Structure formats: structure tokens, C-alpha cells
Amino acid sequence: MRFSPEVKPASRLDLSRAYTADVARSLRRLAFKNVRRTHDVVDSEYNSGEWDRVLTQRGWLSGRTLEDFLIGQNASSRLAKVDGRIVRITTRDYYQYRIGALSELIGRHADEATSLLELGAGYGYNLFSLSLDQRWERLRGFDIAPNGIEAGRQIASHFGLDGRVSFDRIDLTDAGDPHFSELAGGTVFTYFCIEQIPYAVEAVIENIIRAKPARVVNIEPGVDMLKLSRPRDLTSRIYIRSMDYQTRLFKLLDMLDAQGRIRVLARERMEFAPTLHNDGLLYVWEPR
Ligand SMILES: C[S@@+](CC[C@H](N)C(=O)[O-])C[C@H]1O[C@@H](n2cnc3c(N)ncnc32)[C@H](O)[C@@H]1O
């Protein structure tokens, strides 16, 4: 059963303070850092950054259960999007809620599938969350980062999930990558992965189409459905620009749909997010 967290609606003052601070941080980043999201930048943020930390710290050894590991111990309060509303919630409760929300969301768009492949899975946070739902019999993650893959494999082994959750390497920009063949006929998703490849969005989508998956769910930040008159949307827009995340994916999918190369089945805004600014969009499509 899905966990219903205790939440408090965010007050106007709370929201305006948070939006102002968020926009100020993004503007500072734009002015002083001028991030260009190249392959090397992504490698240093993820492979030798976050995933190296995850692998070194081995946090899964201190949790009693997989759920403990995924939820963590952080009881401090934050603003987050829960069921489409910005609320105050503890970090711990947010991540407990997210486990059910993610499985329900992907399940709703995955037709009859009981297996999923995630492209850009990192160390598999999403896949391990999904593994708590018995619907998902086989979960396979691909990533370019060796440290993410290694951490994912160790976590799967620690929790006795070797047969059900597995990891391998892929470079989504490389049309010749042999692991694309595993996508054929499968249900594939991305979760804040293509955001990291702004320099090759078209190539990545071409490679996925060529691999002939049955269905694709892209959950990525986007600018397309944002209304700039809303503070939340404006905050997201500036944040996405300051991080140099991709902004072409959803226009590209609409264009491929208009050309008859793919069929877009759903377009939605995400109902949950851990911050005010990383507000994702979801597109579901099938190659024709
Ligand atoms: C923001 S992380 C998201 C990880 C995971 N989807 C999650 O939600 O926890 C983006 C991931 O995309 C991966 N990535 C970036 N470029 C890639 C590429 N060319 N091929 C495969 N994965 C890539 C990174 O290594 C990183 O693990």
C-alpha cells in the first residue's frame, strides 16, 4: 500500500523565501560558473563524484533493509512537491512516499510490462525502489559510469537481488554500443538522464528508436510546459538554464510524432519532486 505522508501546506512566506533563494543561487551560477555540460563535466559530477561517494561509503551496509537504505535517516523538514502540491515534509517521509509514487507512475504507463530497463540508472536508486513492488520481476539498469554500475551490483548482491536487479554499461551517444540490442521489445525509461546529455539529444533518441523498444517513458526536466507567470515554473526555467540541462527533448519528440516516426501516448507534468526547481515532465512514446 502506498505511504501517505504527513504534510503541511507551504505558507506564502515560506514559498516566496524559497523561490527567491533558489533563483538567486541559479543567477549566481549563471554569472560566475557558466556550466557547460560536456561529457567530462558529467563524469566528474557523477562517476568520480556522487557515485564514487556512494561506492566508498557503502551506506547499504548500515540499513537493516533495502527500504531503510533508500529512505535514509534525515528527519529535517523541506519543501517538496507531493501529489502535485508544494508542501513541507520531512526528507525521510518524502523518500518513503516516493517509492510508491514512482512505481505507480511507471506502472500506469508501462502497459502490461513486468520488466523495465532504465537508461542512465546511476547506482539504481529508482530500480531498487521499484524492486519493492513485486509487479517488477526484472529490472535492468544501464549507465556510462563504472562507479555507479559497481555500486548497483554490490547493493543488489547485498540485498539478495542479483537475479532481479542487474547493471551494465552503455554510452547512449554511441550508436555502435552493443547493449542497445537489449532494448528490443522492452519497456525503457529514463529519469533525469537525458538532461545530462544536452550536446547529443538527437543522437540519443535516434539510437533508442533504432533499438526498437516497445515503449519509452522519458522523465526529464523540460521547459515546454512551464508557464513563466508562475513563480515555480520561472524558478525551474532559470535553474535548468543555469545547469545547462537539455531543453530540446520534448520538442524533438513532438516533431518525430508529427513526422510519423514515433507515437506519443502521454504528456504529463510530474506530480512529485524533491525540490522546487527540478520539476520534471513525462512523455510516453512508442516507435512506429
Ligand atoms: C542525474 S543522474 C540520474 C541517475 C538515475 N536516473 C537516478 O534518477 O538516480 C544521470 C545519469 O546519467 C548518466 N549518463 C550521462 N551520460 C550518459 C551517457 N552518454 N550514457 C549513459 N549514461 C549517461 C550519468 O552517468 C548519471 O548516472
CSV table of N, CA and C in Angstrom, one decimal, residues 159-258:
chain,number,residue,atom,x,y,z
A,159,PHE,N,21.5,-7.2,-0.9
A,159,PHE,CA,20.1,-7.5,-0.6
A,159,PHE,C,19.5,-8.7,-1.3
A,160,GLY,N,20.4,-9.5,-1.8
A,160,GLY,CA,19.9,-10.8,-2.4
A,160,GLY,C,19.1,-10.6,-3.7
A,161,LEU,N,19.4,-9.5,-4.4
A,161,LEU,CA,18.5,-9.2,-5.6
A,161,LEU,C,19.2,-9.5,-6.9
A,162,ASP,N,20.4,-10.3,-6.9
A,162,ASP,CA,21.2,-10.5,-8.1
A,162,ASP,C,20.4,-10.9,-9.3
A,163,GLY,N,19.4,-11.8,-9.1
A,163,GLY,CA,18.7,-12.3,-10.2
A,163,GLY,C,17.7,-11.3,-10.8
A,164,ARG,N,17.3,-10.3,-10.0
A,164,ARG,CA,16.2,-9.5,-10.4
A,164,ARG,C,16.6,-8.1,-10.8
A,165,VAL,N,17.7,-7.6,-10.2
A,165,VAL,CA,18.2,-6.2,-10.5
A,165,VAL,C,19.6,-6.3,-11.0
A,166,SER,N,19.9,-5.9,-12.2
A,166,SER,CA,21.2,-6.0,-12.7
A,166,SER,C,21.6,-4.8,-13.5
A,167,PHE,N,23.0,-4.7,-13.7
A,167,PHE,CA,23.5,-3.4,-14.3
A,167,PHE,C,24.6,-3.7,-15.3
A,168,ASP,N,24.6,-2.9,-16.3
A,168,ASP,CA,25.7,-2.9,-17.3
A,168,ASP,C,26.0,-1.6,-17.8
A,169,ARG,N,27.0,-1.5,-18.6
A,169,ARG,CA,27.4,-0.2,-19.2
A,169,ARG,C,26.8,0.1,-20.5
A,170,ILE,N,26.4,1.3,-20.7
A,170,ILE,CA,26.0,1.8,-22.1
A,170,ILE,C,26.5,3.2,-22.2
A,171,ASP,N,26.9,3.6,-23.5
A,171,ASP,CA,27.0,5.0,-23.8
A,171,ASP,C,25.9,5.3,-24.7
A,172,LEU,N,25.0,6.1,-24.3
A,172,LEU,CA,23.8,6.4,-25.1
A,172,LEU,C,24.1,7.2,-26.3
A,173,THR,N,25.2,7.8,-26.3
A,173,THR,CA,25.6,8.7,-27.5
A,173,THR,C,26.2,7.8,-28.6
A,174,ASP,N,26.6,6.6,-28.3
A,174,ASP,CA,27.3,5.7,-29.2
A,174,ASP,C,26.4,4.7,-29.9
A,175,ALA,N,26.1,5.0,-31.2
A,175,ALA,CA,25.2,4.2,-32.0
A,175,ALA,C,25.7,2.7,-32.0
A,176,GLY,N,27.0,2.5,-31.9
A,176,GLY,CA,27.5,1.2,-32.0
A,176,GLY,C,27.6,0.4,-30.7
A,177,ASP,N,27.1,1.0,-29.6
A,177,ASP,CA,27.2,0.3,-28.3
A,177,ASP,C,26.4,-1.0,-28.3
A,178,PRO,N,27.0,-2.1,-28.0
A,178,PRO,CA,26.3,-3.4,-28.1
A,178,PRO,C,25.1,-3.6,-27.2
A,179,HIS,N,25.1,-2.8,-26.1
A,179,HIS,CA,24.0,-3.0,-25.2
A,179,HIS,C,22.6,-2.5,-25.7
A,180,PHE,N,22.7,-1.7,-26.8
A,180,PHE,CA,21.4,-1.2,-27.3
A,180,PHE,C,20.5,-2.4,-27.8
A,181,SER,N,21.2,-3.5,-28.1
A,181,SER,CA,20.4,-4.6,-28.6
A,181,SER,C,19.4,-5.2,-27.5
A,182,GLU,N,19.7,-4.9,-26.2
A,182,GLU,CA,18.8,-5.4,-25.2
A,182,GLU,C,17.5,-4.7,-25.1
A,183,LEU,N,17.4,-3.5,-25.8
A,183,LEU,CA,16.2,-2.7,-25.6
A,183,LEU,C,15.1,-3.3,-26.5
A,184,ALA,N,15.4,-4.1,-27.5
A,184,ALA,CA,14.4,-4.5,-28.4
A,184,ALA,C,13.2,-5.2,-27.7
A,185,GLY,N,12.0,-4.6,-28.0
A,185,GLY,CA,10.8,-5.2,-27.4
A,185,GLY,C,10.5,-4.8,-26.0
A,186,GLY,N,11.4,-4.1,-25.4
A,186,GLY,CA,11.3,-3.9,-23.9
A,186,GLY,C,10.7,-2.5,-23.6
A,187,THR,N,10.4,-2.4,-22.3
A,187,THR,CA,9.8,-1.1,-21.8
A,187,THR,C,11.0,-0.4,-21.1
A,188,VAL,N,11.3,0.8,-21.6
A,188,VAL,CA,12.5,1.5,-21.2
A,188,VAL,C,12.1,2.8,-20.6
A,189,PHE,N,12.9,3.2,-19.6
A,189,PHE,CA,12.6,4.6,-19.1
A,189,PHE,C,13.9,5.3,-18.8
A,190,THR,N,13.8,6.7,-18.8
A,190,THR,CA,14.9,7.5,-18.4
A,190,THR,C,14.4,8.4,-17.3
A,191,TYR,N,15.3,8.7,-16.3
A,191,TYR,CA,14.8,9.5,-15.2
A,191,TYR,C,16.0,10.5,-15.0
A,192,PHE,N,15.8,11.8,-15.4
A,192,PHE,CA,16.8,12.8,-15.3
A,192,PHE,C,18.2,12.3,-15.8
A,193,CYS,N,18.2,11.7,-16.9
A,193,CYS,CA,19.4,11.2,-17.6
A,193,CYS,C,19.7,12.0,-18.8
A,194,ILE,N,18.7,12.2,-19.7
A,194,ILE,CA,19.0,12.9,-21.0
A,194,ILE,C,19.3,14.4,-20.6
A,195,GLU,N,18.8,14.8,-19.5
A,195,GLU,CA,19.1,16.2,-19.0
A,195,GLU,C,20.6,16.4,-19.0
A,196,GLN,N,21.4,15.3,-18.8
A,196,GLN,CA,22.9,15.4,-18.7
A,196,GLN,C,23.6,15.4,-20.0
A,197,ILE,N,22.8,15.2,-21.1
A,197,ILE,CA,23.4,15.0,-22.4
A,197,ILE,C,22.9,16.0,-23.4
A,198,PRO,N,23.0,17.3,-23.0
A,198,PRO,CA,22.3,18.4,-23.9
A,198,PRO,C,23.0,18.4,-25.3
A,199,TYR,N,24.3,18.0,-25.3
A,199,TYR,CA,25.0,18.1,-26.6
A,199,TYR,C,24.7,17.0,-27.6
A,200,ALA,N,23.9,16.0,-27.2
A,200,ALA,CA,23.6,14.9,-28.1
A,200,ALA,C,22.2,14.3,-28.0
A,201,VAL,N,21.2,15.2,-27.7
A,201,VAL,CA,19.8,14.7,-27.5
A,201,VAL,C,19.3,14.0,-28.7
A,202,GLU,N,19.5,14.6,-29.9
A,202,GLU,CA,19.0,14.0,-31.2
A,202,GLU,C,19.6,12.6,-31.4
A,203,ALA,N,20.9,12.5,-31.1
A,203,ALA,CA,21.6,11.2,-31.4
A,203,ALA,C,21.1,10.1,-30.4
A,204,VAL,N,20.9,10.5,-29.1
A,204,VAL,CA,20.4,9.6,-28.1
A,204,VAL,C,19.0,9.0,-28.5
A,205,ILE,N,18.1,9.9,-29.0
A,205,ILE,CA,16.8,9.5,-29.3
A,205,ILE,C,16.8,8.6,-30.6
A,206,GLU,N,17.7,9.0,-31.6
A,206,GLU,CA,17.8,8.1,-32.8
A,206,GLU,C,18.3,6.7,-32.4
A,207,ASN,N,19.3,6.7,-31.5
A,207,ASN,CA,19.8,5.4,-31.0
A,207,ASN,C,18.7,4.5,-30.4
A,208,ILE,N,17.9,5.2,-29.6
A,208,ILE,CA,16.8,4.5,-28.9
A,208,ILE,C,15.8,4.0,-29.9
A,209,ILE,N,15.4,4.8,-30.8
A,209,ILE,CA,14.4,4.4,-31.8
A,209,ILE,C,14.9,3.2,-32.6
A,210,ARG,N,16.2,3.3,-33.0
A,210,ARG,CA,16.8,2.2,-33.8
A,210,ARG,C,16.9,0.9,-33.1
A,211,ALA,N,16.9,1.0,-31.7
A,211,ALA,CA,17.0,-0.2,-30.9
A,211,ALA,C,15.6,-0.9,-30.8
A,212,LYS,N,14.6,-0.3,-31.3
A,212,LYS,CA,13.2,-0.9,-31.3
A,212,LYS,C,12.6,-1.3,-30.0
A,213,PRO,N,12.6,-0.4,-29.0
A,213,PRO,CA,11.9,-0.8,-27.7
A,213,PRO,C,10.4,-0.8,-28.0
A,214,ALA,N,9.7,-1.5,-27.1
A,214,ALA,CA,8.2,-1.5,-27.3
A,214,ALA,C,7.7,-0.1,-26.9
A,215,ARG,N,8.2,0.4,-25.8
A,215,ARG,CA,7.7,1.6,-25.2
A,215,ARG,C,8.8,2.4,-24.4
A,216,VAL,N,8.7,3.7,-24.5
A,216,VAL,CA,9.7,4.5,-23.8
A,216,VAL,C,9.0,5.5,-22.9
A,217,VAL,N,9.5,5.7,-21.7
A,217,VAL,CA,9.0,6.7,-20.8
A,217,VAL,C,10.1,7.6,-20.4
A,218,ASN,N,10.1,8.9,-20.8
A,218,ASN,CA,11.1,9.8,-20.5
A,218,ASN,C,10.6,10.8,-19.4
A,219,ILE,N,11.3,10.7,-18.3
A,219,ILE,CA,11.0,11.7,-17.2
A,219,ILE,C,12.3,12.6,-17.1
A,220,GLU,N,12.1,13.8,-17.5
A,220,GLU,CA,13.3,14.7,-17.6
A,220,GLU,C,12.8,16.1,-17.4
A,221,PRO,N,13.7,17.0,-16.9
A,221,PRO,CA,13.3,18.4,-16.8
A,221,PRO,C,13.1,18.9,-18.2
A,222,GLY,N,12.1,19.8,-18.3
A,222,GLY,CA,11.9,20.4,-19.7
A,222,GLY,C,11.3,21.8,-19.5
A,223,VAL,N,11.3,22.6,-20.5
A,223,VAL,CA,10.9,23.9,-20.4
A,223,VAL,C,9.5,24.1,-21.1
A,224,ASP,N,9.1,23.0,-21.8
A,224,ASP,CA,8.0,23.1,-22.7
A,224,ASP,C,6.6,23.4,-22.1
A,225,MET,N,6.4,22.8,-20.9
A,225,MET,CA,5.0,23.1,-20.3
A,225,MET,C,5.1,24.1,-19.2
A,226,LEU,N,6.2,24.8,-19.1
A,226,LEU,CA,6.3,25.8,-18.0
A,226,LEU,C,5.7,27.1,-18.3
A,227,LYS,N,4.9,27.6,-17.4
A,227,LYS,CA,4.3,28.9,-17.6
A,227,LYS,C,5.1,29.9,-16.8
A,228,LEU,N,5.7,30.9,-17.5
A,228,LEU,CA,6.6,31.7,-16.8
A,228,LEU,C,6.0,32.8,-15.9
A,229,SER,N,4.6,32.8,-15.9
A,229,SER,CA,3.9,33.7,-15.0
A,229,SER,C,3.9,33.1,-13.6
A,230,ARG,N,4.2,31.8,-13.5
A,230,ARG,CA,4.1,31.1,-12.2
A,230,ARG,C,5.5,31.1,-11.6
A,231,PRO,N,5.6,31.5,-10.3
A,231,PRO,CA,7.0,31.5,-9.7
A,231,PRO,C,7.7,30.2,-9.7
A,232,ARG,N,6.9,29.1,-9.5
A,232,ARG,CA,7.6,27.8,-9.5
A,232,ARG,C,8.2,27.4,-10.9
A,233,ASP,N,7.5,27.8,-11.9
A,233,ASP,CA,7.9,27.5,-13.3
A,233,ASP,C,9.1,28.4,-13.7
A,234,LEU,N,9.0,29.6,-13.2
A,234,LEU,CA,10.1,30.5,-13.5
A,234,LEU,C,11.4,30.0,-12.8
A,235,THR,N,11.3,29.6,-11.6
A,235,THR,CA,12.4,29.1,-10.8
A,235,THR,C,13.0,27.9,-11.5
A,236,SER,N,12.2,27.0,-12.0
A,236,SER,CA,12.7,25.8,-12.8
A,236,SER,C,13.4,26.2,-14.0
A,237,ARG,N,12.8,27.2,-14.8
A,237,ARG,CA,13.4,27.6,-16.0
A,237,ARG,C,14.8,28.1,-15.8
A,238,ILE,N,15.0,29.0,-14.8
A,238,ILE,CA,16.3,29.6,-14.6
A,238,ILE,C,17.3,28.5,-14.1
A,239,TYR,N,16.8,27.6,-13.3
A,239,TYR,CA,17.6,26.6,-12.7
A,239,TYR,C,18.1,25.7,-13.9
A,240,ILE,N,17.2,25.3,-14.8
A,240,ILE,CA,17.6,24.4,-15.9
A,240,ILE,C,18.6,25.1,-16.8
A,241,ARG,N,18.4,26.4,-17.0
A,241,ARG,CA,19.4,27.1,-17.8
A,241,ARG,C,20.8,27.2,-17.1
A,242,SER,N,20.7,27.4,-15.8
A,242,SER,CA,22.0,27.6,-15.1
A,242,SER,C,22.8,26.3,-15.0
A,243,MET,N,22.1,25.1,-15.1
A,243,MET,CA,22.7,23.8,-15.0
A,243,MET,C,23.1,23.3,-16.4
A,244,ASP,N,22.7,24.1,-17.4
A,244,ASP,CA,22.9,23.6,-18.8
A,244,ASP,C,22.3,22.3,-19.1
A,245,TYR,N,21.1,22.0,-18.5
A,245,TYR,CA,20.4,20.8,-18.8
A,245,TYR,C,19.7,20.9,-20.2
A,246,GLN,N,19.4,19.7,-20.8
A,246,GLN,CA,18.8,19.7,-22.1
A,246,GLN,C,17.5,20.5,-22.1
A,247,THR,N,17.2,21.1,-23.3
A,247,THR,CA,15.9,21.8,-23.4
A,247,THR,C,15.2,21.4,-24.7
A,248,ARG,N,15.7,20.4,-25.4
A,248,ARG,CA,15.2,20.2,-26.8
A,248,ARG,C,14.4,18.9,-26.8
A,249,LEU,N,14.5,18.0,-25.8
A,249,LEU,CA,13.9,16.7,-25.9
A,249,LEU,C,12.4,16.6,-26.3
A,250,PHE,N,11.6,17.4,-25.6
A,250,PHE,CA,10.2,17.2,-25.8
A,250,PHE,C,9.7,17.8,-27.1
A,251,LYS,N,10.4,18.9,-27.5
A,251,LYS,CA,10.1,19.4,-28.9
A,251,LYS,C,10.5,18.4,-30.0
A,252,LEU,N,11.6,17.8,-29.7
A,252,LEU,CA,12.1,16.7,-30.7
A,252,LEU,C,11.0,15.6,-30.8
A,253,LEU,N,10.6,15.1,-29.6
A,253,LEU,CA,9.6,14.0,-29.6
A,253,LEU,C,8.3,14.4,-30.3
A,254,ASP,N,7.9,15.7,-30.1
A,254,ASP,CA,6.7,16.2,-30.8
A,254,ASP,C,6.9,16.2,-32.3
A,255,MET,N,8.1,16.6,-32.7
A,255,MET,CA,8.4,16.7,-34.1
A,255,MET,C,8.4,15.3,-34.7
A,256,LEU,N,9.0,14.3,-34.0
A,256,LEU,CA,9.1,12.9,-34.5
A,256,LEU,C,7.7,12.3,-34.6
A,257,ASP,N,6.8,12.7,-33.7
A,257,ASP,CA,5.4,12.3,-33.7
A,257,ASP,C,4.7,12.9,-34.9
A,258,ALA,N,4.9,14.2,-35.1
A,258,ALA,CA,4.3,14.8,-36.3
A,258,ALA,C,4.8,14.2,-37.6
